[in-house]
Short mmCIF file of C-alpha atoms in Angstrom, two decimals:
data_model
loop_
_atom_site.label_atom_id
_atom_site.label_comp_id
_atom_site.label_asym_id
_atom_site.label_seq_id
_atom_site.Cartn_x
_atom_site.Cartn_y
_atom_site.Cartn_z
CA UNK A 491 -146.56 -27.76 122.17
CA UNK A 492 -148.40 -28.77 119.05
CA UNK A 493 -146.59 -31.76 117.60
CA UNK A 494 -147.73 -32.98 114.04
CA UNK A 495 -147.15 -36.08 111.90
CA UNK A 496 -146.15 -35.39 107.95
CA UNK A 497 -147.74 -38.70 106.01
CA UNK A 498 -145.70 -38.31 102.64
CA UNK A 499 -141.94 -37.04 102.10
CA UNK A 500 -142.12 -36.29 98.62
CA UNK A 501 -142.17 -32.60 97.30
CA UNK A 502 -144.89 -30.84 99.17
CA UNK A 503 -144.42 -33.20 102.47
CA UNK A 504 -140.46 -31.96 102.55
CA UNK A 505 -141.97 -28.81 102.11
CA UNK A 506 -144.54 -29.16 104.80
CA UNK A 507 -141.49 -29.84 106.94
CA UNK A 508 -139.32 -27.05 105.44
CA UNK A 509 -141.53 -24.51 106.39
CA UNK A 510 -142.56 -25.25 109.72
CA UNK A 511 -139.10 -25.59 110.47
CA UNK A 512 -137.50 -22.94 108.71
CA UNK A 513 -140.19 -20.16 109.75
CA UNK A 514 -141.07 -22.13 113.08
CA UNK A 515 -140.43 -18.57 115.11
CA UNK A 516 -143.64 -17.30 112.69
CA UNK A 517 -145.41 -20.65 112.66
CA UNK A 518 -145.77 -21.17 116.36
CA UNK A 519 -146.06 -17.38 116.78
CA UNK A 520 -149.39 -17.39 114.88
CA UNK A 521 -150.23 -20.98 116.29
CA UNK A 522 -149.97 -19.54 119.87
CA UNK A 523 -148.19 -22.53 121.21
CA UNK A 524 -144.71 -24.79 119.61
CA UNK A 525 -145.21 -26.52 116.78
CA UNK A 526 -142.60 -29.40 115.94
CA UNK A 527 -142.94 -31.90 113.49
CA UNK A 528 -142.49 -35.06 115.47
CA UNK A 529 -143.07 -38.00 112.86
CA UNK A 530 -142.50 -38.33 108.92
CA UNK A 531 -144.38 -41.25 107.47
CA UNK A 532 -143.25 -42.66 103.96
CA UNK A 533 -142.47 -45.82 102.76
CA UNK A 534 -138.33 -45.15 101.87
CA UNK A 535 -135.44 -44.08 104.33
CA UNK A 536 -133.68 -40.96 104.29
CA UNK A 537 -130.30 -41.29 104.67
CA UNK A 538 -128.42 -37.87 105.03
CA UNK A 539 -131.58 -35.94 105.52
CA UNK A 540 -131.97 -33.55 108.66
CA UNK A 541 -134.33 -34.86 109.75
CA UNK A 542 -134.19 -38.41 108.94
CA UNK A 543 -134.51 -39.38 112.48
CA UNK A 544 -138.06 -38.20 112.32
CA UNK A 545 -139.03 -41.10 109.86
CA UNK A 546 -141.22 -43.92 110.43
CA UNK A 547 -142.82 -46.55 108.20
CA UNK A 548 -145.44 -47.51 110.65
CA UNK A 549 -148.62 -45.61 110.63
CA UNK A 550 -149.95 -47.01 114.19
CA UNK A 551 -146.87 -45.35 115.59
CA UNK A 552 -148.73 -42.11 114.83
CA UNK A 553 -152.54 -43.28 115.03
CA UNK A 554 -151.67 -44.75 118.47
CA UNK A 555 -149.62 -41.66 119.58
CA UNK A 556 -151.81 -39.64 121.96
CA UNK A 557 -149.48 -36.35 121.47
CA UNK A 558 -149.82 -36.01 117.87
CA UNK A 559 -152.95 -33.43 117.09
CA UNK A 560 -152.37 -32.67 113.49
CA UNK A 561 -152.09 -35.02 111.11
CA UNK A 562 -150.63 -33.38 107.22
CA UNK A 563 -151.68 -36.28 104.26
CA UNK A 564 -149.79 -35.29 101.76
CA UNK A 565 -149.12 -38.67 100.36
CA UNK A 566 -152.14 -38.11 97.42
CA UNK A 567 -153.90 -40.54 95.60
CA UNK A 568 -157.10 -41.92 97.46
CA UNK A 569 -156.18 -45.36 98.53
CA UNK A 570 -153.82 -45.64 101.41
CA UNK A 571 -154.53 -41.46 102.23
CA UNK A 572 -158.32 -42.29 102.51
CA UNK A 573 -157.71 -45.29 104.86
CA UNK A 574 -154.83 -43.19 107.16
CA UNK A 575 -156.84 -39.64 106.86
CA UNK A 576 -159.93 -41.69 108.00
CA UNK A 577 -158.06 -43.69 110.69
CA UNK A 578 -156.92 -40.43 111.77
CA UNK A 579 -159.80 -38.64 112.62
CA UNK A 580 -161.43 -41.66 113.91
CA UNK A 581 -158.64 -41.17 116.68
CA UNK A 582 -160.11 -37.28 116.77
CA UNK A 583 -156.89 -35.88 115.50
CA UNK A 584 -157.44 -33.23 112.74
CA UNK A 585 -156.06 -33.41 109.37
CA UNK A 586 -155.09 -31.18 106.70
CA UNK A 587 -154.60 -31.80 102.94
CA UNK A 588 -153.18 -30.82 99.44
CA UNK A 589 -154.80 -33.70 97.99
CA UNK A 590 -157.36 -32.49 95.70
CA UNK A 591 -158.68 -36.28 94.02
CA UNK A 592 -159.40 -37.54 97.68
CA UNK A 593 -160.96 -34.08 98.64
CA UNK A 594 -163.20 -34.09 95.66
CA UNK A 595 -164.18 -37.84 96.12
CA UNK A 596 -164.61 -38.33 99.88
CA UNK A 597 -164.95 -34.40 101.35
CA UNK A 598 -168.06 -34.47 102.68
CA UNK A 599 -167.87 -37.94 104.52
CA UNK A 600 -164.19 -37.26 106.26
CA UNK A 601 -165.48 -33.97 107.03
CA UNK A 602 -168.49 -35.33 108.86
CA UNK A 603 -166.29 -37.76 110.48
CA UNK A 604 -163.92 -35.07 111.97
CA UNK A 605 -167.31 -32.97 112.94
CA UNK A 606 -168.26 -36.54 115.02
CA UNK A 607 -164.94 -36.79 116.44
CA UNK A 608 -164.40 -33.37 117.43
CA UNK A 609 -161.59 -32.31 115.21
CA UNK A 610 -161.03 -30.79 111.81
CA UNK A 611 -160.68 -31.83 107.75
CA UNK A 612 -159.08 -28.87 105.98
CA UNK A 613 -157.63 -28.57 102.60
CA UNK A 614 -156.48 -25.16 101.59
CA UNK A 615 -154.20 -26.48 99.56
CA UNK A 616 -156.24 -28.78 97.53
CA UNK A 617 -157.29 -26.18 94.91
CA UNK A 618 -155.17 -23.46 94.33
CA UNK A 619 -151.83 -24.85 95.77
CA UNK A 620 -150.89 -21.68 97.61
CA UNK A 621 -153.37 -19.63 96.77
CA UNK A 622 -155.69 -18.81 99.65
CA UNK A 623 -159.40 -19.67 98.05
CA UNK A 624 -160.96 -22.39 100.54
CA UNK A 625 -160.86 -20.15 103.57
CA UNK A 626 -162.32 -16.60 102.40
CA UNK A 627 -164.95 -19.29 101.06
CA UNK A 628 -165.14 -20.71 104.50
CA UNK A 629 -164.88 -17.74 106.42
CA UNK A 630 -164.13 -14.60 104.95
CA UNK A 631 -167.41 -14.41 102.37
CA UNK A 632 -169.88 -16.58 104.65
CA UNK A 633 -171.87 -14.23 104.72
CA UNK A 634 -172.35 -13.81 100.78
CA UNK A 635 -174.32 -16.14 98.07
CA UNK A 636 -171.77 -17.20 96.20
CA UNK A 637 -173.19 -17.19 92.77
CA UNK A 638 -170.48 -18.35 90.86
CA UNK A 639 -167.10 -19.29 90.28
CA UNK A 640 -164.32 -18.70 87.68
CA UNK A 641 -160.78 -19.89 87.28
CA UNK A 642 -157.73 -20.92 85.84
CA UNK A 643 -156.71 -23.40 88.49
CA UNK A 644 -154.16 -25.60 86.59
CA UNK A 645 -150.60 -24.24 86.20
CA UNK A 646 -149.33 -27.16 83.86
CA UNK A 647 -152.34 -26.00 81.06
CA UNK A 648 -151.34 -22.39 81.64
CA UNK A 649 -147.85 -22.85 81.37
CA UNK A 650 -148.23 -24.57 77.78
CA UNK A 651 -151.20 -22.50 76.56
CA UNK A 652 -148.89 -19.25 77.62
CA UNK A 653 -145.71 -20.62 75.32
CA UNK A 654 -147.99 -21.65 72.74
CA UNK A 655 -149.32 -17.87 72.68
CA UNK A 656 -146.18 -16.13 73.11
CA UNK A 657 -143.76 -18.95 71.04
CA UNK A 658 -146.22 -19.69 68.49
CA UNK A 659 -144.91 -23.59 69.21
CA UNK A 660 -146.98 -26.12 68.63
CA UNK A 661 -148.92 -28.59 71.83
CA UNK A 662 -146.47 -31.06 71.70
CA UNK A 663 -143.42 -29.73 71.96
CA UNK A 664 -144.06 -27.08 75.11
CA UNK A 665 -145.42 -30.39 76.68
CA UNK A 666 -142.24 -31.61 76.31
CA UNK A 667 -140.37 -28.60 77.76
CA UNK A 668 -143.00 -28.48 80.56
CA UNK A 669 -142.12 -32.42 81.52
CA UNK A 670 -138.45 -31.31 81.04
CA UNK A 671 -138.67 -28.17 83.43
CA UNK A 672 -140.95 -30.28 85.97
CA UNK A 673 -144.11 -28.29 85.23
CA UNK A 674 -145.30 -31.43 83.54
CA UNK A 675 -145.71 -35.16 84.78
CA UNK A 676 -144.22 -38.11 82.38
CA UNK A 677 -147.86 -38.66 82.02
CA UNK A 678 -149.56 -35.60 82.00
CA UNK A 679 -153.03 -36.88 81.01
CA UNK A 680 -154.63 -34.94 84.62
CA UNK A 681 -153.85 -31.69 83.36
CA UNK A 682 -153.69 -31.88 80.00
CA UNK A 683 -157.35 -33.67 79.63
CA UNK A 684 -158.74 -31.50 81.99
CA UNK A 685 -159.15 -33.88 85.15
CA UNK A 686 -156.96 -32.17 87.67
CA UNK A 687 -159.21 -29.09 86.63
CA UNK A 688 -162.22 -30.50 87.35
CA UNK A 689 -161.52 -32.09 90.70
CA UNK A 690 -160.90 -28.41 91.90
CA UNK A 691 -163.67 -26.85 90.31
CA UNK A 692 -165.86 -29.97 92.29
CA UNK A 693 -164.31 -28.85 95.61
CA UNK A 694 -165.00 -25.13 94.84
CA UNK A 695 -168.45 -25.92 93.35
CA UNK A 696 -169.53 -27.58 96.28
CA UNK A 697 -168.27 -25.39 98.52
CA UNK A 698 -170.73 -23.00 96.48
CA UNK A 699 -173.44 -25.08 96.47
CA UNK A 700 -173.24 -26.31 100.49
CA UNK A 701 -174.14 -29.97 98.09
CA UNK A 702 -171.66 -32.70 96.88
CA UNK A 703 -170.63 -32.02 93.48
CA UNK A 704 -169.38 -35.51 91.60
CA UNK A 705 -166.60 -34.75 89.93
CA UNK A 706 -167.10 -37.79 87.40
CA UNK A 707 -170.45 -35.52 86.26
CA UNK A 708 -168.49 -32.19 85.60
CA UNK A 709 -168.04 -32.15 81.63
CA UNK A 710 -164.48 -31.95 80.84
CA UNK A 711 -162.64 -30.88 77.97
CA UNK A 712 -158.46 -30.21 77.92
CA UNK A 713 -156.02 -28.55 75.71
CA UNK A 714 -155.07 -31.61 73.75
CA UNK A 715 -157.02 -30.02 70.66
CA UNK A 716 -155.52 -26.69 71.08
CA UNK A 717 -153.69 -25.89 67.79
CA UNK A 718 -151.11 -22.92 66.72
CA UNK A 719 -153.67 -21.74 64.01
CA UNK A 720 -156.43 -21.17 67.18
CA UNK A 721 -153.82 -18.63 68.60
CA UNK A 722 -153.20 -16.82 65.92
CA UNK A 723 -157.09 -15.82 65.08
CA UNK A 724 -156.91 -15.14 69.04
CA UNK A 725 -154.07 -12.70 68.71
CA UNK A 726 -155.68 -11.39 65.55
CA UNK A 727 -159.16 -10.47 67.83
CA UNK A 728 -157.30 -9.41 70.55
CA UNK A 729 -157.74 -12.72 72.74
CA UNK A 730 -156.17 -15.28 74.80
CA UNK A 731 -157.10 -18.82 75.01
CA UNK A 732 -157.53 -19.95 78.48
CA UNK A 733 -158.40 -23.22 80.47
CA UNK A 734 -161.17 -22.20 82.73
CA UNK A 735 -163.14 -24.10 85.37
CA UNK A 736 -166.63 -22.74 85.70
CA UNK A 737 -169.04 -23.32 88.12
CA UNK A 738 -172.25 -21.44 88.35
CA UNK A 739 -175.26 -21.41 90.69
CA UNK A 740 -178.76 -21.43 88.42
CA UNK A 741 -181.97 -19.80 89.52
CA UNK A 742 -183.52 -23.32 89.92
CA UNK A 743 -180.66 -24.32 92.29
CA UNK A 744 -179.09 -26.23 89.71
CA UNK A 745 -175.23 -26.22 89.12
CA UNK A 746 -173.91 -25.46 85.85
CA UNK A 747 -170.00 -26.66 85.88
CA UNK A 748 -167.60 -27.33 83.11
CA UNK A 749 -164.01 -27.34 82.23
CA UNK A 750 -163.15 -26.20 78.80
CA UNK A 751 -160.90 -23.97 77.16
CA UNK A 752 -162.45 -20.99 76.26
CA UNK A 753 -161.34 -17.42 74.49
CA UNK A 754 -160.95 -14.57 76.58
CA UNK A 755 -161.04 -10.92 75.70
CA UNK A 756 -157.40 -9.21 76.56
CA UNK A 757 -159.43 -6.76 78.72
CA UNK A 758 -160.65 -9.87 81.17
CA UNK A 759 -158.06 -9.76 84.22
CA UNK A 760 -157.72 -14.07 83.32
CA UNK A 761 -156.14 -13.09 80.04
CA UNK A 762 -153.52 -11.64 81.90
CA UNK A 763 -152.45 -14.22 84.07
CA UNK A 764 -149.85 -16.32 82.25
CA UNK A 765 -147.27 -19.16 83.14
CA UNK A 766 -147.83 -21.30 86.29
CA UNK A 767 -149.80 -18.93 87.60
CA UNK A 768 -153.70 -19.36 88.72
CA UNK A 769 -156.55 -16.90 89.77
CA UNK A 770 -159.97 -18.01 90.50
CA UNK A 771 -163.41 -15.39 90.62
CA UNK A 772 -165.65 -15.91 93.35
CA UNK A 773 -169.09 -13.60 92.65
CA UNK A 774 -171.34 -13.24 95.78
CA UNK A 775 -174.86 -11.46 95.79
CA UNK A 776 -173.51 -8.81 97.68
CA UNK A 777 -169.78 -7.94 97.36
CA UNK A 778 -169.56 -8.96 93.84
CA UNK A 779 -166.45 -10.40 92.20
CA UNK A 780 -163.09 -10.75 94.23
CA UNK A 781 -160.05 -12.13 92.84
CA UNK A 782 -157.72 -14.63 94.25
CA UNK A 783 -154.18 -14.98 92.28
CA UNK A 784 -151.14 -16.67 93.20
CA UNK A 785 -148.93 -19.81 92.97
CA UNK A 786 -151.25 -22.52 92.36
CA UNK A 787 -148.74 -25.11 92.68
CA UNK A 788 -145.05 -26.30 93.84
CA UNK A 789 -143.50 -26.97 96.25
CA UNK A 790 -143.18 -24.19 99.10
CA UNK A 791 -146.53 -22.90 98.06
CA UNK A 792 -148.79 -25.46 98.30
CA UNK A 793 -146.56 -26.31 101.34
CA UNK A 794 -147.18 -22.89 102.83
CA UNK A 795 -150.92 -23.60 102.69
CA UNK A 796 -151.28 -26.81 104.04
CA UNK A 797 -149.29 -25.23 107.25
CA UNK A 798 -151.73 -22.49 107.26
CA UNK A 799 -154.27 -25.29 107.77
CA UNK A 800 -152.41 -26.69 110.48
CA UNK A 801 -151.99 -23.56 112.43
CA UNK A 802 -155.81 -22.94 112.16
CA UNK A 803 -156.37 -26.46 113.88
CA UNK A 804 -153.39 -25.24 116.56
CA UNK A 805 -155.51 -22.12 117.09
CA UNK A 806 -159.11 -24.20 117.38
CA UNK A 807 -158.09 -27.37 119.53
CA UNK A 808 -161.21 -29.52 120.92
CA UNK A 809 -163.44 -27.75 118.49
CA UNK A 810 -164.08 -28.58 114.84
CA UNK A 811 -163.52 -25.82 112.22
CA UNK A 812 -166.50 -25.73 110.02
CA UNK A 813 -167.63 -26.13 106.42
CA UNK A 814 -170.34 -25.52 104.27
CA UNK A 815 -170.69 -29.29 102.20
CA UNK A 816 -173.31 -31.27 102.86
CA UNK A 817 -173.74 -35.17 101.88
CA UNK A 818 -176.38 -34.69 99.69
CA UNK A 819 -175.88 -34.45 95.59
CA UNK A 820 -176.43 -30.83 94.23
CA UNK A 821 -178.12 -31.10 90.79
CA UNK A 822 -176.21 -30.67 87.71
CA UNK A 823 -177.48 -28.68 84.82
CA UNK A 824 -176.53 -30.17 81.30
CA UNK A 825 -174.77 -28.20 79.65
CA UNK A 826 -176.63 -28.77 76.23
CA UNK A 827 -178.78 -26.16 77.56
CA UNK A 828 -176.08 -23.26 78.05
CA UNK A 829 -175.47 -20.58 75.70
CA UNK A 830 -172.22 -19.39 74.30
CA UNK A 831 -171.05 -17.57 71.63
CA UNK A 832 -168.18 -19.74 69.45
CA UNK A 833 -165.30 -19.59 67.19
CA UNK A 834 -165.23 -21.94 64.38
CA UNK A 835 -162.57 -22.30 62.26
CA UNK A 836 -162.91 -24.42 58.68
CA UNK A 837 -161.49 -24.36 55.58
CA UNK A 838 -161.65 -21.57 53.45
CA UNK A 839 -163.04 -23.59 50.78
CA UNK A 840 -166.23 -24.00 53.05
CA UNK A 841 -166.66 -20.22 53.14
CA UNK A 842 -170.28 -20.18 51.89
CA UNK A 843 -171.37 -23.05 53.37
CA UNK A 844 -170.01 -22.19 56.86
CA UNK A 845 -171.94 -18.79 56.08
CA UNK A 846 -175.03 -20.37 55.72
CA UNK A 847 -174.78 -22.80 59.05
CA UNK A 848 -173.16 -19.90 61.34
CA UNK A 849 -174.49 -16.63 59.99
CA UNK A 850 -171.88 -14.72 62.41
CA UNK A 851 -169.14 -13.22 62.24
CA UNK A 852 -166.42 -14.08 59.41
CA UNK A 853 -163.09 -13.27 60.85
CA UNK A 854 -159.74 -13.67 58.77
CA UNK A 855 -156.15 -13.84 60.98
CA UNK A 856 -153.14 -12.09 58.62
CA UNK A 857 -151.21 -14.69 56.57
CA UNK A 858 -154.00 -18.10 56.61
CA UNK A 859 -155.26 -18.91 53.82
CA UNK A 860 -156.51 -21.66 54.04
CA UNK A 861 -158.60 -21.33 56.34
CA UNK A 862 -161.10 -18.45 58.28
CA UNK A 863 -162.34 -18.37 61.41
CA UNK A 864 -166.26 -17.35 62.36
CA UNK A 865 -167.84 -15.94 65.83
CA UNK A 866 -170.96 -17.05 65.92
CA UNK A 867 -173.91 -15.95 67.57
CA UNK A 868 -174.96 -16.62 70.89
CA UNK A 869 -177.00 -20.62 70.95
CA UNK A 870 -177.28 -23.13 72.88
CA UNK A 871 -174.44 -25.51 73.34
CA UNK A 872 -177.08 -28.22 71.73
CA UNK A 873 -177.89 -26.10 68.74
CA UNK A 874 -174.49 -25.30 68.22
CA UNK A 875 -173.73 -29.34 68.16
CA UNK A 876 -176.01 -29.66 65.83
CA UNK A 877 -175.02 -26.89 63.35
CA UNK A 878 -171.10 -27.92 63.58
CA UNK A 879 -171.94 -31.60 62.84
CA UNK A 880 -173.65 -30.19 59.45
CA UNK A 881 -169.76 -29.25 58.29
CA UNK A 882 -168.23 -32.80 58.75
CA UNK A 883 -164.19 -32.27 57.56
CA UNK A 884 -164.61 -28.97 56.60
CA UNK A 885 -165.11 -28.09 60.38
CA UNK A 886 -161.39 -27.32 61.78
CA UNK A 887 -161.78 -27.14 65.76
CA UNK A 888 -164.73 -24.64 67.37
CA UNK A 889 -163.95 -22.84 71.05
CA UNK A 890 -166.30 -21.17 73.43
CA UNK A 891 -166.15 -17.70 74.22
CA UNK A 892 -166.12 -16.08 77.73
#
């Protein structure tokens, strides 16, 4: 019998628990042995709960507990889960993870430490909730180059860029239906500035890159600047507007990756997924571009992938499960040198002059008039700085295009 400690009883650790139980006949089954969740770690009490009796408040009850093998930190955050996930494997039991902020931060030394201890540090569900991405990286396409990868991998950002699209409402007030309907936090800055984004695309990018990626280096941009008028030129040219993490593999072994909303042709397979839903692109040198699209968040999901973890530690006891992510920094391109094409909008009473700086495309969506929108030609993201500054006021919001 496996038996497995839950650290966390919020909303994916009563998952974690749900589904183990629930579909324990199909857990174990694919484990090859029991599995029974024999300790719940959180701070309250759960009076009423099934399994209530399970609860504990001290974590040395499960450190010090030679039949525990499997340790699930869902707890998040990266103070007490980086001192009990490192305590953990210190004792050689393996642990497995849906938190994406202490994946991104401390990945590379917790999973040396389980590789020293003999056990295992996985965290399917740190990226794309229950969408399996980590282990066709890990396994499944080890024997590719990844060259890049491409995603929306935030279901809060979707959810509100999708209403704003289809409602025509403005920023504000989906975020408040979002928060109402639970898709949103009371504070939503992570999502809605980008950061939960970019912790993912640092996990995936480094995956990529077999090299730490700092998430604190990844430019970031949210949806916070987003307006109605954006959507309509995009429905006008046949586009979506998308938050998209992007990580990319340079010929000089550099690592170009960004999150930024960006327009998206209707025929691109992202502009099609809407809601709380996520896909992420992985491109190898050799099988090309496969898909991954899903769930990427809540409560079952992302608890369905975190027990996925957990089985594959059942199924590789006394041996650690490896991963390509080394200590060492990978190199970050700036992204002053990329090149996009953009969409400008300004005021229509800048027509000429925006002519003269962007000598693109003038684009004009049905019933604005006061102001046009322009698709530039493809520059450099520096050039293109320098250009937009030249409009001051007149200069209404700019977007990249995919």
């Amino acid at each position: 019998m496996i038996k497995v400690a839950v650290l966390g009883y919020g909303t994916v650790g009563s998952g974690v628990v749900e589904v183990i139980e629930r579909n324990n006949d199909q857990v174990s089954g694919s484990a090859g042995e029991e599995l029974h969740v024999k300790y719940i770690l959180d701070l309250r009490d759960f009076p009423g709960d099934p399994y209530e009796d399970r609860v504990v408040h001290d974590i040395n009850l499960i450190l010090e507990d030679p039949e525990i093998s499997v340790v699930c930190e869902v707890m998040g955050g990266t103070g007490a889960a980086y001192q009990f996930t490192k305590q953990a494997l210190e004792k050689g039991k393996s642990v497995c993870t849906s938190n994406k902020e202490l994946v991104a931060k401390h990945g590379p030394e917790l999973l040396s430490l389980a590789k020293e201890q003999g056990c295992s540090y996985l965290f399917e569900a740190s990226v794309g909730g229950g969408i399996p991405v980590i282990r066709p990286i890990n396994s499944s396409l080890t024997a590719e180059k990844i060259l890049a990868v491409l995603g929306i991998v935030n279901g809060t950002t979707n959810y509100i860029l999708t209403k704003m699209s289809s409602e025509g409402a403005a920023f504000e007030d989906v975020l408040k239906q979002a928060q109402e309907m639970g898709y949103a936090e009371r504070n939503p800055e992570a999502d809605v500035e980008g950061y939960d984004a970019c912790r993912k695309l640092a996990i995936l990018s480094s995956l990529m890159a077999g090299k730490n990626v700092d998430s604190e280096k990844i430019y970031t941009e949210g949806i916070t600047k987003i307006t109605t008028a954006d959507f309509e030129y995009a429905k006008a040219a046949g586009m979506a507007i998308k938050l998209l993490a992007l990580g990319r593999m340079l010929e000089d072994g550099r690592v170009l990756a960004m999150v930024s909303p960006f327009f998206v042709s209707n025929t691109h397979p992202l502009a099609m997924v809407n809601d709380v839903f996520n896909a992420v692109f992985i491109s190898g040198n050799m099988l090309g571009d496969s898909m991954y699209y899903g769930r990427g968040a809540g409560k079952l999901p992302t608890a369905s992938a975190v027990v996925s973890d957990v089985i594959e530690c059942a199924r590789n006891q006394g041996r650690t499960i490896s991963c390509r992510w080394e200590a060492g920094s990978a190199e970050l391109a700036d992204i002053a040198e990329t090149e996009y094409s953009y969409f400008v909008r300004v005021k229509a009473s800048a027509r000429a002059e925006a002519e003269a700086v962007f000598p693109g495309k003038v684009f004009e969506a049905p019933g604005r008039e006061d102001d046009l929108g322009i698709f530039t030609d493809v520059m450099k993201e520096k050039t293109f700085r320098e250009k937009y500054a030249t409009l001051g006021d007149k200069a209404l919001g700019r977007i990249r295009l995919l």
